[in-house]
C-alpha cells in the first residue's frame, strides 16, 4: 500500500462509495471493519498487484482465502476500478479477464463469467456508473455500456448499450435514457436507482 498511492486512493473511494450509497451504513468505521464487500475488494486490490508482480501463487492463495471467508470470488487478474460497492456481496464471482469500471455498484450473487472452456479474453467488460442487480449473470466477452442497469436475476449474453436497462432471462432491453449526463442522479451505479425506468419510460411491469 505504501508503494502504490493509486491503490490507497481507490480504497478511500470505495469507502466513500459505501457510505454514500448504502443507507444501512451507519459510518465509515462500520464499513471499514464489517463490510465484507468492501474488505473483499481491498483484498483483491492487493492480490491484483501481486499478480502483476508475477507473485501468482501468493495472489491465488489470497483469492482462495477471501472466497472462503467472504464468499466473494474475484480472480486476481481481473481489473477493478475505484468507488466500487459490493452491496451484501455474498456469491459475487468476477472472472479472470473481467474489467469493472469506476463508480459501479454490484449486488449479491452476481456473476461476471465466461461461457465455456475457451481461453483468452472471455469475461464481461463493465462500464463506468453501471448498476448490476442481485442475482444477475453476465457471461462472455460482452460490453455493458456506461450508466446501464442490469435488472435483478437477469442473464445477459450480448452487449448492453450505454444508459439503457436490460432485464429478464435472456435479458432484453426495455428502454434507455437520452443524453450523456454524468450527474450522480443519472448514473445508476451511484444513485442505486433500480426502478426509475418503470415510471418514466417503460411499459415493463413486475
Coordinates of C-alpha atoms in Angstrom, one line a residue, residues 115-205:
X115 CA -19.3 -19.2 -21.4
X116 CA -17.3 -22.4 -21.6
X117 CA -13.7 -23.7 -21.8
X118 CA -12.5 -21.0 -24.2
X119 CA -9.3 -19.3 -23.1
X120 CA -8.2 -15.7 -23.7
X121 CA -10.4 -12.6 -23.3
X122 CA -13.6 -14.2 -22.2
X123 CA -15.3 -12.2 -19.5
X124 CA -17.5 -9.1 -19.4
X125 CA -16.4 -5.5 -19.5
X126 CA -18.5 -3.3 -17.2
X127 CA -18.5 0.5 -18.0
X128 CA -18.5 3.3 -15.5
X129 CA -21.5 4.0 -13.4
X130 CA -23.2 0.7 -14.1
X131 CA -25.7 -0.9 -11.6
X132 CA -26.0 -4.7 -11.5
X133 CA -28.9 -6.1 -9.6
X134 CA -28.9 -9.1 -7.3
X135 CA -28.6 -12.4 -8.9
X136 CA -27.7 -11.1 -12.4
X137 CA -25.4 -13.2 -14.6
X138 CA -23.4 -11.7 -17.3
X139 CA -21.5 -14.2 -19.5
X140 CA -18.8 -13.9 -22.1
X141 CA -16.7 -11.0 -23.5
X142 CA -19.6 -8.6 -23.7
X143 CA -19.7 -4.9 -23.0
X144 CA -22.1 -3.3 -20.5
X145 CA -22.1 0.4 -21.5
X146 CA -21.6 3.3 -19.1
X147 CA -24.6 4.1 -17.0
X148 CA -26.5 0.9 -17.8
X149 CA -28.7 -1.0 -15.4
X150 CA -28.9 -4.8 -15.3
X151 CA -32.1 -5.9 -13.6
X152 CA -32.0 -8.4 -10.7
X153 CA -32.0 -12.0 -11.9
X154 CA -31.2 -11.2 -15.5
X155 CA -29.0 -13.3 -17.8
X156 CA -27.0 -11.1 -20.2
X157 CA -25.2 -12.7 -23.2
X158 CA -24.9 -9.8 -25.6
X159 CA -23.7 -6.2 -25.3
X160 CA -25.9 -3.7 -23.5
X161 CA -25.8 -0.1 -24.8
X162 CA -24.8 2.7 -22.5
X163 CA -27.5 4.3 -20.4
X164 CA -30.0 1.5 -21.1
X165 CA -31.7 -1.1 -18.9
X166 CA -31.7 -4.9 -19.5
X167 CA -34.0 -7.3 -17.7
X168 CA -35.0 -10.9 -17.9
X169 CA -33.7 -14.3 -19.0
X170 CA -32.5 -13.9 -21.6
X171 CA -32.1 -10.2 -21.0
X172 CA -34.0 -7.8 -23.2
X173 CA -33.7 -4.0 -23.4
X174 CA -36.7 -2.2 -22.0
X175 CA -35.6 1.4 -22.6
X176 CA -32.8 3.9 -22.5
X177 CA -32.0 7.4 -21.5
X178 CA -31.0 10.1 -23.8
X179 CA -28.0 12.3 -23.3
X180 CA -24.7 11.8 -21.7
X181 CA -25.1 13.4 -18.3
X182 CA -22.7 12.2 -15.7
X183 CA -24.6 13.6 -12.7
X184 CA -24.9 11.3 -9.8
X185 CA -28.7 11.0 -10.2
X186 CA -28.3 10.0 -13.8
X187 CA -25.7 7.2 -13.1
X188 CA -27.4 4.2 -11.6
X189 CA -24.2 2.9 -10.1
X190 CA -24.1 5.9 -7.9
X191 CA -27.8 6.6 -7.4
X192 CA -28.7 2.9 -6.7
X193 CA -32.0 3.6 -8.5
X194 CA -33.3 0.2 -9.7
X195 CA -36.8 1.2 -10.7
X196 CA -36.9 4.7 -12.3
X197 CA -37.3 3.2 -15.8
X198 CA -40.7 1.7 -14.8
X199 CA -42.2 5.0 -14.0
X200 CA -40.5 7.2 -16.7
X201 CA -40.3 5.4 -20.0
X202 CA -41.2 1.8 -20.0
X203 CA -44.4 -0.4 -20.1
X204 CA -42.5 -3.0 -18.2
X205 CA -44.3 -4.2 -15.1

